Tab-separated table of C-alpha atoms in Angstrom:
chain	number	residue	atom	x	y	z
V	1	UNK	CA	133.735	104.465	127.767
V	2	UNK	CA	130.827	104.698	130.035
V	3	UNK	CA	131.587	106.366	133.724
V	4	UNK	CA	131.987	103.644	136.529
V	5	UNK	CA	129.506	105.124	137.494
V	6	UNK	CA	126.071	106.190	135.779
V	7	UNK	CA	123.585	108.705	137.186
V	8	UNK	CA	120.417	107.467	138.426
V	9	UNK	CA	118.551	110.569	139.396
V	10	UNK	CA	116.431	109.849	136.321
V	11	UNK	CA	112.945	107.556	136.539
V	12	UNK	CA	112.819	104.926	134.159
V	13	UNK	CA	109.776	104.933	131.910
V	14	UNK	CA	106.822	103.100	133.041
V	15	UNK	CA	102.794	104.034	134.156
V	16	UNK	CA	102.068	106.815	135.821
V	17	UNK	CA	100.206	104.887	138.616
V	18	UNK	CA	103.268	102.276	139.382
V	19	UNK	CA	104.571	103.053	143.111
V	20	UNK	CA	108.308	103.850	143.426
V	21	UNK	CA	109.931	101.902	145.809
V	22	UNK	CA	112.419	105.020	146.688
V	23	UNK	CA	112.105	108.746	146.163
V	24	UNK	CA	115.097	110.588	143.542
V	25	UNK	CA	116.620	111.877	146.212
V	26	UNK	CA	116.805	108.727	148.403
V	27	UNK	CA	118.193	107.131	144.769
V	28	UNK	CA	120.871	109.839	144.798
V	29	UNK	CA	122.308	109.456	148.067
V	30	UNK	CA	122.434	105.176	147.469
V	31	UNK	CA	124.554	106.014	144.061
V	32	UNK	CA	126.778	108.469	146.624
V	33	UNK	CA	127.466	105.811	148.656
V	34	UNK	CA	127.859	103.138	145.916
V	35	UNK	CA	130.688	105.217	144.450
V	36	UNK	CA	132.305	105.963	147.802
V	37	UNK	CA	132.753	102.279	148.455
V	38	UNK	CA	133.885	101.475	145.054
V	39	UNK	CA	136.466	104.325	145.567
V	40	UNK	CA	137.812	102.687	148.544
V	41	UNK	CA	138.339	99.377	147.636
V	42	UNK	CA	139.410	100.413	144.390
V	43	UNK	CA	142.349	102.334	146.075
V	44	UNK	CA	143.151	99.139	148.018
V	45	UNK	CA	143.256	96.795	144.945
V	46	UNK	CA	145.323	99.800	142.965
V	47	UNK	CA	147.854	99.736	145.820
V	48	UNK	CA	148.106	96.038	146.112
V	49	UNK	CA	148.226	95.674	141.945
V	50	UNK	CA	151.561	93.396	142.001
V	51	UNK	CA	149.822	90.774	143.997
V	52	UNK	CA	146.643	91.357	141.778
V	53	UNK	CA	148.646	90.921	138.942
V	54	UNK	CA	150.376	87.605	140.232
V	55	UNK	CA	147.202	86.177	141.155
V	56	UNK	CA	145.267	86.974	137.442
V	57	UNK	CA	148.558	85.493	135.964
V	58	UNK	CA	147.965	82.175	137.637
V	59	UNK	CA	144.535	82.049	137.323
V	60	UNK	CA	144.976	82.249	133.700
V	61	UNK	CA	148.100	79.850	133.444
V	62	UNK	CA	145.563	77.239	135.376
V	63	UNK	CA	142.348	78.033	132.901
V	64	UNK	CA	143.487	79.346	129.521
V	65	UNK	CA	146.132	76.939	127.996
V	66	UNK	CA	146.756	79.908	125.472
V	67	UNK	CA	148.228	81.994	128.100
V	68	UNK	CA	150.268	78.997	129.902
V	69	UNK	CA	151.987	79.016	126.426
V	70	UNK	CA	152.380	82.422	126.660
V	71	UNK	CA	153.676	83.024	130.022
V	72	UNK	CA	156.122	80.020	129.533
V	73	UNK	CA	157.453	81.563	126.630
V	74	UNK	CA	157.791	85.086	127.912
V	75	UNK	CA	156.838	85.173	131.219
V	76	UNK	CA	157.793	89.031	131.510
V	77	UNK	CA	155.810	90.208	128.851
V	78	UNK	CA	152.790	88.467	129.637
V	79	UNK	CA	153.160	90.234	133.496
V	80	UNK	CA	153.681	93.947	132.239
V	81	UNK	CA	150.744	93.194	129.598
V	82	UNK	CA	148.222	92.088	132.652
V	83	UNK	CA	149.927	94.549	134.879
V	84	UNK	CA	149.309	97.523	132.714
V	85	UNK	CA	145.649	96.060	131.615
V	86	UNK	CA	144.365	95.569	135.531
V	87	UNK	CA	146.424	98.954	136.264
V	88	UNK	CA	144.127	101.229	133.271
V	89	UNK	CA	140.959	99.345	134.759
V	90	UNK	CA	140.816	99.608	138.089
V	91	UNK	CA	142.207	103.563	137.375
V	92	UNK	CA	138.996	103.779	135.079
V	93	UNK	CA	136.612	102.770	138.457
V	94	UNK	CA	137.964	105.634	140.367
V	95	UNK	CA	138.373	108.471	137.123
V	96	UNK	CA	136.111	107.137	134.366
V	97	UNK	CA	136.881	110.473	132.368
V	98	UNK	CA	140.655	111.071	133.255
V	99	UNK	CA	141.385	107.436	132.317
V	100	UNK	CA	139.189	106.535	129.415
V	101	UNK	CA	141.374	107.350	126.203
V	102	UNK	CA	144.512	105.531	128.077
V	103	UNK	CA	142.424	102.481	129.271
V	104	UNK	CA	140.953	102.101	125.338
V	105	UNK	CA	144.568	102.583	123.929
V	106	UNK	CA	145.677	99.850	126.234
V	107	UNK	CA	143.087	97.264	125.329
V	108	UNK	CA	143.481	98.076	121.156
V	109	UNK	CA	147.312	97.420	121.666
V	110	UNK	CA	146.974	94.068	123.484
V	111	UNK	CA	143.968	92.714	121.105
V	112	UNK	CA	146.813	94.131	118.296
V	113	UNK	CA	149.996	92.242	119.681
V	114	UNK	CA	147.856	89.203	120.664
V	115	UNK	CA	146.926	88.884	116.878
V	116	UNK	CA	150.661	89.124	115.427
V	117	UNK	CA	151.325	86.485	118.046
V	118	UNK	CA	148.794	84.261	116.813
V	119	UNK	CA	146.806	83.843	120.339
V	120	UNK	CA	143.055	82.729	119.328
V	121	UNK	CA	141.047	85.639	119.762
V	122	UNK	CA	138.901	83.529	122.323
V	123	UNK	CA	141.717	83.418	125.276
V	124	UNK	CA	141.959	86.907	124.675
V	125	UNK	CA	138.645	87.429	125.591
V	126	UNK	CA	138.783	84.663	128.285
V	127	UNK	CA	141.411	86.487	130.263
V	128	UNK	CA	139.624	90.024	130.035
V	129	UNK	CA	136.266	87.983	131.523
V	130	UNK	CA	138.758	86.209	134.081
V	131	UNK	CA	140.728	89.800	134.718
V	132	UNK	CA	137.228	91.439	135.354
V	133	UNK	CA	136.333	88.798	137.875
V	134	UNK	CA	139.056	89.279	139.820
V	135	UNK	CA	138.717	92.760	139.586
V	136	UNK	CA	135.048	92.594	140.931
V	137	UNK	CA	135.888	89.865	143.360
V	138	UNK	CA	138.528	91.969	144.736
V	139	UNK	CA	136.174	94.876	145.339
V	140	UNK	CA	133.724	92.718	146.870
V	141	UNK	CA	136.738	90.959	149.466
V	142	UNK	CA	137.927	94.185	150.194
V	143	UNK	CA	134.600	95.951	151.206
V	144	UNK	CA	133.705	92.943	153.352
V	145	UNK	CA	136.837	93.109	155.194
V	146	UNK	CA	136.714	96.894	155.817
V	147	UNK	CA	132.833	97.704	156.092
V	148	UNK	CA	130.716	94.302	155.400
V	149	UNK	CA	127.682	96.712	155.971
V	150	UNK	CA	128.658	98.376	152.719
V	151	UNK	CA	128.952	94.816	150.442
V	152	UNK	CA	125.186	95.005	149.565
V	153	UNK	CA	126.308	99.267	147.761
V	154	UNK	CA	128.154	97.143	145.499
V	155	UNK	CA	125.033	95.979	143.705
V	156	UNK	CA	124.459	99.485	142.575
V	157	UNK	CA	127.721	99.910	140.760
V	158	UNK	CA	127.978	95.929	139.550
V	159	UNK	CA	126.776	96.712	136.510
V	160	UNK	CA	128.895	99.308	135.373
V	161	UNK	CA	132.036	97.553	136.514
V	162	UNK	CA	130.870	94.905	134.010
V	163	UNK	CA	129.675	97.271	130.966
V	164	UNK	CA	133.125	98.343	131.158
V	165	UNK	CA	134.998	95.019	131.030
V	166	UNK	CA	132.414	94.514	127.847
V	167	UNK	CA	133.279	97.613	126.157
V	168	UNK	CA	136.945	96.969	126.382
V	169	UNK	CA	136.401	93.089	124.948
V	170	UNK	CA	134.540	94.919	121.970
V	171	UNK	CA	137.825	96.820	121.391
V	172	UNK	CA	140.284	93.519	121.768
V	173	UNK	CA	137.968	91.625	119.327
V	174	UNK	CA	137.887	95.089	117.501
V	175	UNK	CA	142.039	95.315	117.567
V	176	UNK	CA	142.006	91.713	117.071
V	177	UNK	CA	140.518	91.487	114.126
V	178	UNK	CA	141.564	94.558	112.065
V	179	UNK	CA	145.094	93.456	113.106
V	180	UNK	CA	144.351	89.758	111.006
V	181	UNK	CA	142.916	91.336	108.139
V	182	UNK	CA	146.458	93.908	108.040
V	183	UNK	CA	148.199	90.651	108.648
V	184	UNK	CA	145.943	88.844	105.911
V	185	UNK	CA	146.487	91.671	103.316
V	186	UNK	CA	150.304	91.880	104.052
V	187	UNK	CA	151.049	88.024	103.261
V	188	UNK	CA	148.946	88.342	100.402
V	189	UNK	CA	150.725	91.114	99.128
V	190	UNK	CA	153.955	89.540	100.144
V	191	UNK	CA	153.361	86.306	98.221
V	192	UNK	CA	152.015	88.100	95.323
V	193	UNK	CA	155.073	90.325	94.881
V	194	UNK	CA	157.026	87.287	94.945
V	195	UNK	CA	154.763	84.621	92.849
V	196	UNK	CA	155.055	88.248	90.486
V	197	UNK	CA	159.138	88.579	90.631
V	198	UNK	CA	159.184	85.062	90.207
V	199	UNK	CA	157.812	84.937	86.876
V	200	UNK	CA	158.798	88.710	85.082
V	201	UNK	CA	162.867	86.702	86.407
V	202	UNK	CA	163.491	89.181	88.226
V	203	UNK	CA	163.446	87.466	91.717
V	204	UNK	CA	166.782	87.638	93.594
V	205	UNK	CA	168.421	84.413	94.483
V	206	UNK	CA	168.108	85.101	98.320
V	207	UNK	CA	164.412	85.224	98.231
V	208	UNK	CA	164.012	82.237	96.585
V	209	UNK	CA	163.853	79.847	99.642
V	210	UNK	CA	161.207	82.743	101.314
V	211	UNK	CA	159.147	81.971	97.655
V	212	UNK	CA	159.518	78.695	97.698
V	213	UNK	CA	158.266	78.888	101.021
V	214	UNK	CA	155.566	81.231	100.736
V	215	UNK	CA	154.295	79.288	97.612
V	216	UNK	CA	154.384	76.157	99.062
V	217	UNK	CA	156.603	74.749	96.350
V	218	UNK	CA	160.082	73.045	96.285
V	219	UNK	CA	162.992	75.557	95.000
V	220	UNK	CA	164.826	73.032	93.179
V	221	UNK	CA	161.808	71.271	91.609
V	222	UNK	CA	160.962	70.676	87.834
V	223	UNK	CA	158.329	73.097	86.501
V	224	UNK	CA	156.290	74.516	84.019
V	225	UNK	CA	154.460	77.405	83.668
V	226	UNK	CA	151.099	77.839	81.979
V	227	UNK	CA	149.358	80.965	80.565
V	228	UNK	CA	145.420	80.938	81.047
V	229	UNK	CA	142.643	83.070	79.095
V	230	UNK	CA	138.985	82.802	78.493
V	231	UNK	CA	137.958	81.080	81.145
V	232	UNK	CA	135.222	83.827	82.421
V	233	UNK	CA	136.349	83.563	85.941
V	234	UNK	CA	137.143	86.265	88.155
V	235	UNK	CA	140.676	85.285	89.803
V	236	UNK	CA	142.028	81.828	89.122
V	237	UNK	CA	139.130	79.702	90.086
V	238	UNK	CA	138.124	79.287	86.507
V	239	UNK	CA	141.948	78.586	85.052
V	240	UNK	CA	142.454	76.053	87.465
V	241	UNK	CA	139.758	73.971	85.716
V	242	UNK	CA	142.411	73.747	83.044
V	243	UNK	CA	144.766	71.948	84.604
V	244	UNK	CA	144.296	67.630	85.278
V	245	UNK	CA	143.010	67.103	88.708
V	246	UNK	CA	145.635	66.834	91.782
V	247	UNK	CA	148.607	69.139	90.370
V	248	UNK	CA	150.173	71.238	92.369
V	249	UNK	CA	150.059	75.036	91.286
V	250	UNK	CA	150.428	78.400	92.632
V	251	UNK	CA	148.232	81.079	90.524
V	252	UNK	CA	148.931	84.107	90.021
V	253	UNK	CA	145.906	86.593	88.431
V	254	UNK	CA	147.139	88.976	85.335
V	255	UNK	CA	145.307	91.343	83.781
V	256	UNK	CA	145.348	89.511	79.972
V	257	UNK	CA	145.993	86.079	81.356
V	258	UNK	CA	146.300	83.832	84.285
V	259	UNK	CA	149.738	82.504	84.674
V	260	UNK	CA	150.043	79.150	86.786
V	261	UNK	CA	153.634	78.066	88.092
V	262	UNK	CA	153.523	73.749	87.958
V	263	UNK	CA	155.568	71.518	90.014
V	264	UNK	CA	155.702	67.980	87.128
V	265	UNK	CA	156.361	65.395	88.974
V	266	UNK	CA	155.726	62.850	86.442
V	267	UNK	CA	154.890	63.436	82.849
V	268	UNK	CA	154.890	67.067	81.889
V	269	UNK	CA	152.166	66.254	79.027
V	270	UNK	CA	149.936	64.975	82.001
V	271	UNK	CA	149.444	68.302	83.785
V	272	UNK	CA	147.464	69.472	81.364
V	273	UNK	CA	144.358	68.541	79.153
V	274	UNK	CA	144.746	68.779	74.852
V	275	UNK	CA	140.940	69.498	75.624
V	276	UNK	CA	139.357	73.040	77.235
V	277	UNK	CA	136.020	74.229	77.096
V	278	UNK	CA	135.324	76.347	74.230
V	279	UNK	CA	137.172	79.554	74.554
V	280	UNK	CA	139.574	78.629	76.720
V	281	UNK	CA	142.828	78.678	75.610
V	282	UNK	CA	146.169	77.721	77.513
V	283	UNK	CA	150.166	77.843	76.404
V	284	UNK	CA	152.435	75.415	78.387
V	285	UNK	CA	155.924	76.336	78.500
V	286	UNK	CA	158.206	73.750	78.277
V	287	UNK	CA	159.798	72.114	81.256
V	288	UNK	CA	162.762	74.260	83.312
V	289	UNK	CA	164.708	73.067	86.581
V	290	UNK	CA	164.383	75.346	89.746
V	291	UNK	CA	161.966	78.327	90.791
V	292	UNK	CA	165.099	80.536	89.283
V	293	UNK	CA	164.200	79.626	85.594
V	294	UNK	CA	160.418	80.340	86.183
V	295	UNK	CA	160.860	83.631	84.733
V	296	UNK	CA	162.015	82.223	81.093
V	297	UNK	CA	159.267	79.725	81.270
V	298	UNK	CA	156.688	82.177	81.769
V	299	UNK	CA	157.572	84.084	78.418
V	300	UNK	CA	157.603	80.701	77.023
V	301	UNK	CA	154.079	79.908	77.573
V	302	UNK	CA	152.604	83.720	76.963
V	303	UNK	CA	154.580	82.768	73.372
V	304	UNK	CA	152.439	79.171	73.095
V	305	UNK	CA	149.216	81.399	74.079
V	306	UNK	CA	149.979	83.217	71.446
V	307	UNK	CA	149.924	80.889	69.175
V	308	UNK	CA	146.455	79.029	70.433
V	309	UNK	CA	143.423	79.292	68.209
V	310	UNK	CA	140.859	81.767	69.197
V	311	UNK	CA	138.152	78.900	69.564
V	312	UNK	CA	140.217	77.432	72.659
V	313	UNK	CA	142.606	74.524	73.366
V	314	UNK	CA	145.911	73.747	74.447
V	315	UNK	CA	149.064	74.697	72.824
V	316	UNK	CA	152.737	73.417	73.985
V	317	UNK	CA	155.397	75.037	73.290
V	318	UNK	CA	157.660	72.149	72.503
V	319	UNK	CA	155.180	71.228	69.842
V	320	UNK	CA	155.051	74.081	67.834
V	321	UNK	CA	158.580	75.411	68.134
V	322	UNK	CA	159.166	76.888	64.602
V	323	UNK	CA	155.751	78.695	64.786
V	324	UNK	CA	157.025	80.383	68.412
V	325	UNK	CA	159.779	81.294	66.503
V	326	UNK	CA	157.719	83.839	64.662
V	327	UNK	CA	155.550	84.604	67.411
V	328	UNK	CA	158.308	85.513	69.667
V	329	UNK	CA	159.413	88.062	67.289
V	330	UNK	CA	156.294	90.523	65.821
V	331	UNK	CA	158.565	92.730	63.375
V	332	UNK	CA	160.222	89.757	61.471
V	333	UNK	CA	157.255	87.972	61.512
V	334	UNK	CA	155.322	90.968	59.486
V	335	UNK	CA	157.918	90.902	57.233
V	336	UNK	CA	158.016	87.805	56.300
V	337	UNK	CA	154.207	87.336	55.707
V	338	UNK	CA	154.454	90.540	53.706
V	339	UNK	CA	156.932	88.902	51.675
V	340	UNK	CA	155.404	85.422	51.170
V	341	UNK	CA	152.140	86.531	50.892
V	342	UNK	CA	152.090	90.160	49.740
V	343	UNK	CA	151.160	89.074	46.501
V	344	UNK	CA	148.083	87.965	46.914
V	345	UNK	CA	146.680	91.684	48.082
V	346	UNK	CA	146.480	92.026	44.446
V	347	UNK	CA	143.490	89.823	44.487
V	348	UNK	CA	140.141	90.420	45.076
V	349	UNK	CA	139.717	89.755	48.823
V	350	UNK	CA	137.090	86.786	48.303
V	351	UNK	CA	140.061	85.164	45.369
V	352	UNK	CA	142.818	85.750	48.431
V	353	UNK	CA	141.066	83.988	50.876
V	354	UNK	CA	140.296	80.838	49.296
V	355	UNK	CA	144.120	80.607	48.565
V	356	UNK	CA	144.665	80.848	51.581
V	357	UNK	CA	142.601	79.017	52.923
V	358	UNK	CA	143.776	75.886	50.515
V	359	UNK	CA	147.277	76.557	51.633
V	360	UNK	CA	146.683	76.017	55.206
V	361	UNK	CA	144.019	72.970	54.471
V	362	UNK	CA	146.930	71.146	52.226
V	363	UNK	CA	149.311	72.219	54.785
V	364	UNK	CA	147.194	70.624	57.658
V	365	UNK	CA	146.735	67.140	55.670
V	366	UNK	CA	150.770	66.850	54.976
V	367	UNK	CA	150.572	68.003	51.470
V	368	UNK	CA	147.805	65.667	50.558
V	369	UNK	CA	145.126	67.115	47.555
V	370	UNK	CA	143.384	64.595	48.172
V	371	UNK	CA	142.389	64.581	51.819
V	372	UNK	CA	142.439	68.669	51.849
V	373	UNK	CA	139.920	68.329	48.859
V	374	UNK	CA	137.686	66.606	51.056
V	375	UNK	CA	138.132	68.935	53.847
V	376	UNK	CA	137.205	71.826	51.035
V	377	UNK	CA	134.665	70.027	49.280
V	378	UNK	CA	136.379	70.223	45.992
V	379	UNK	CA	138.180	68.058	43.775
V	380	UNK	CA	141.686	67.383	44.120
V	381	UNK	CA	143.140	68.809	41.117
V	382	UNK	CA	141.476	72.242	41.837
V	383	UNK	CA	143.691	71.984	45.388
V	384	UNK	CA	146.464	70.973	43.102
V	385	UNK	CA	145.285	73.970	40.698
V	386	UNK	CA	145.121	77.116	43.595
V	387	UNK	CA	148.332	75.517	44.982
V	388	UNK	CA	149.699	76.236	41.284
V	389	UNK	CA	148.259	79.743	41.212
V	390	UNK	CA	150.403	80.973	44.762
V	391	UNK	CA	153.000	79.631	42.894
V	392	UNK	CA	152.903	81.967	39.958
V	393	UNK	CA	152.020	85.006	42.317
V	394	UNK	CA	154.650	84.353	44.506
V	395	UNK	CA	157.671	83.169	42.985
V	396	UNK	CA	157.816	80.496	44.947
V	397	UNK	CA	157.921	76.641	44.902
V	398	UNK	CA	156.064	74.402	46.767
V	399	UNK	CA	157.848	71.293	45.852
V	400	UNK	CA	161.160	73.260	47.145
V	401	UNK	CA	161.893	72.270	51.103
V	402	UNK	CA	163.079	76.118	51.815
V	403	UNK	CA	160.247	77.714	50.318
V	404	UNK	CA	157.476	75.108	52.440
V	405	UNK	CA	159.223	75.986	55.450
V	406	UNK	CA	158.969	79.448	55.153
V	407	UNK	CA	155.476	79.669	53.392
V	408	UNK	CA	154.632	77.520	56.371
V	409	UNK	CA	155.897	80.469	58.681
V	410	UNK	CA	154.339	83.084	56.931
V	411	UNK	CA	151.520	81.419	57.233
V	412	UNK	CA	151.514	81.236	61.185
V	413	UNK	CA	152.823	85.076	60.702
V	414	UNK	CA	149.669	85.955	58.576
V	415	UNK	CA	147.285	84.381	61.519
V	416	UNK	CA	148.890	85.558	64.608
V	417	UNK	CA	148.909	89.263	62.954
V	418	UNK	CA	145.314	88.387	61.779
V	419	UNK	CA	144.316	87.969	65.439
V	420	UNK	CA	146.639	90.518	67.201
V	421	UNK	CA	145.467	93.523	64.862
V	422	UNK	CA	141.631	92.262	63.764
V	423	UNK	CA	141.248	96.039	62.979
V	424	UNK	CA	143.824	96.659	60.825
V	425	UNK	CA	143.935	93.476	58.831
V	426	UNK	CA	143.039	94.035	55.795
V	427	UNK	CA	140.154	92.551	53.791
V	428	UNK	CA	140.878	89.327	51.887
């Protein structure tokens, strides 16, 4: 903090030839006399600082709504707070050195509280303009009633007294400011920890009115939760594009996958599209009752991402529920593709895939050679034909209901392992 004060023995820069209207030493003795007036009066306004105080407290009750609040609400506070703030200033006029680190420590803390109340960082600064006024007004009253001779000294020192009551707004804002962004971080935080506790169900039933609160979401409303990847978006931005227009959501950013909590409040199929943009692929969990169950419906949907097609799209989970049957469970589903379609390793990997490939084209058309022909470009009878030939490798019958469903499953097993592992699949 600058002295009250500053020396002005020095010349300021200029021409050699440009006449000085007062010698250095004549300069010297006009600062000495400056500061002995501003000592004075300072000592006056210090001694009278409980009327100071009173008046700067009504002064800003009649021109800074922000502080009538404040004083209504606590009118205590707000006196101490002015009381201390006028009592580091006027002690910085009259020991610029001795008070400085006190005076700055005072000014950070009320910039600080002022932000966790939530007074606009304007009236902050409004009342340290309107506390320096008085300040300098008072110093100006006082000299004229005491020595009016010595009112024109003043001008030497006026703009120090001023530097100082802008060096200690730069530290409110300062205070101010860093104080929001703490306050900023630590509700973002906060919210995250519980969007986060939410969904891994581990949130404790007392915190969920402070979640539903902080996520701006009913605690007893229906919901679903959807999983989110691919969309190339840093954050959420890009996953919210995924859902219909106009739903309410709270997002919360995963390292694999977005995961968006849903409030339905009409058709669950409406809140989001069958459509994404190539690449994008989403698993909707299906519909649970109350924040609480968010947790199961958030392993729900990360089981229907699971299960969506590399290319992109949506998947819902009450659509595909015997394929999330296998996908929900890794070991048995390896085991069971290894035992419905183990056989074909035996092939050559080019003979293998065009089996399979038939299976899950007949499969798709609802056991029509016809219509998966056409899909394959071939005739029908050589669908019916390689749909003969997984017979005789596998033991198993096609025309049987039990073996369907589970060459069906294995199926779904075979492609989910196919994506998961792309390294360790082996060649077909």
């Amino acid at each position: 903090m600058p002295h009250a004060v500053r020396p002005r023995t020095l010349l300021r820069p200029g021409p050699v030839s440009a006449p000085r209207s007062r010698t250095p030493r004549v300069r010297s003795l006009i600062d000495a006399d400056a500061l002995r007036v501003l000592h004075r009066a300072a000592r006056i306004l210090l001694d009278d600082l409980p009327q100071l105080t009173d008046r700067l407290v009504a002064v800003l009750q009649e021109l800074e709504p922000a502080y009538r609040t404040a004083v209504e609400g606590d009118a205590v506070a707000t006196w101490q707070e002015v009381h201390r703030s006028l009592r580091h200033s006027i002690s910085s006029l009259l020991d610029p050195r001795g008070a400085r680190d006190a005076a700055r420590r005072c000014s950070w803390k009320i910039g600080a509280t002022r932000a966790e109340q939530g007074l606009p960082l304007d009236a902050v600064l409004h009342a340290f303009r309107l506390g320096g006024s008085l300040v300098w007004q008072g110093l100006v009253d006082e000299t004229s009633r005491a020595a009016p001779e010595d009112v024109r000294l003043l001008v030497h020192v006026a703009s120090d007294v001023w530097e100082f009551v802008d060096e200690h707004s730069t530290i409110v804002a300062d205070a101010y400011r860093q104080t929001e962004r703490q306050m900023a971080w630590r509700r973002e935080n906060r919210v995250r920890l519980l969007a986060a506790a939410l969904l891994d169900g581990t949130s404790r039933i007392a915190d969920l009115p402070e979640a539903a609160e902080a996520l701006d979401l009913p605690e007893h409303g229906r919901y679903v939760v959807v999983a989110v990847e691919g969309t190339g978006s840093a954050g959420c931005t890009g996953a919210q594009a995924a859902l219909a227009p106009g739903v309410r959501v709270h997002w919360h950013t995963g390292v694999d996958a977005d995961h968006g909590i849903v409030l339905v409040e009409s058709d669950p199929a409406s809140v989001v599209p069958d459509e994404q943009p190539p690449g994008v692929r989403v698993g909707v969990s299906g519909t649970v009752d109350g924040l609480a169950a968010v947790g199961e419906a958030r392993r729900l949907a990360d089981t229907a991402l699971r299960l969506c097609p590399e290319a992109g799209g949506t998947v819902r989970l009450t659509e595909h529920l015997p394929a999330a049957l296998v996908a929900s469970n890794p070991d048995l589903a390896a085991a069971l593709s290894d035992r419905l379609l183990g056989p074909l390793a035996a092939l050559e990997p080019a003979d293998a895939e065009v089996l399979l490939d038939t299976l899950a084209t007949w499969l798709a058309c609802d056991g029509s050679a016809q219509r998966a022909g056409r899909r394959l470009y071939c005739h029908r009878n050589t669908v019916l034909n390689r749909l003969r030939r997984y017979e005789q490798l596998t033991g198993r019958n096609l025309s049987r209901p039990t073996d369907l469903v589970e060459t069906t499953l294995a199926l779904t097993a075979h492609n989910l392992l196919h994506r998961q592992e792309p390294q360790n699949r082996p060649a077909q």
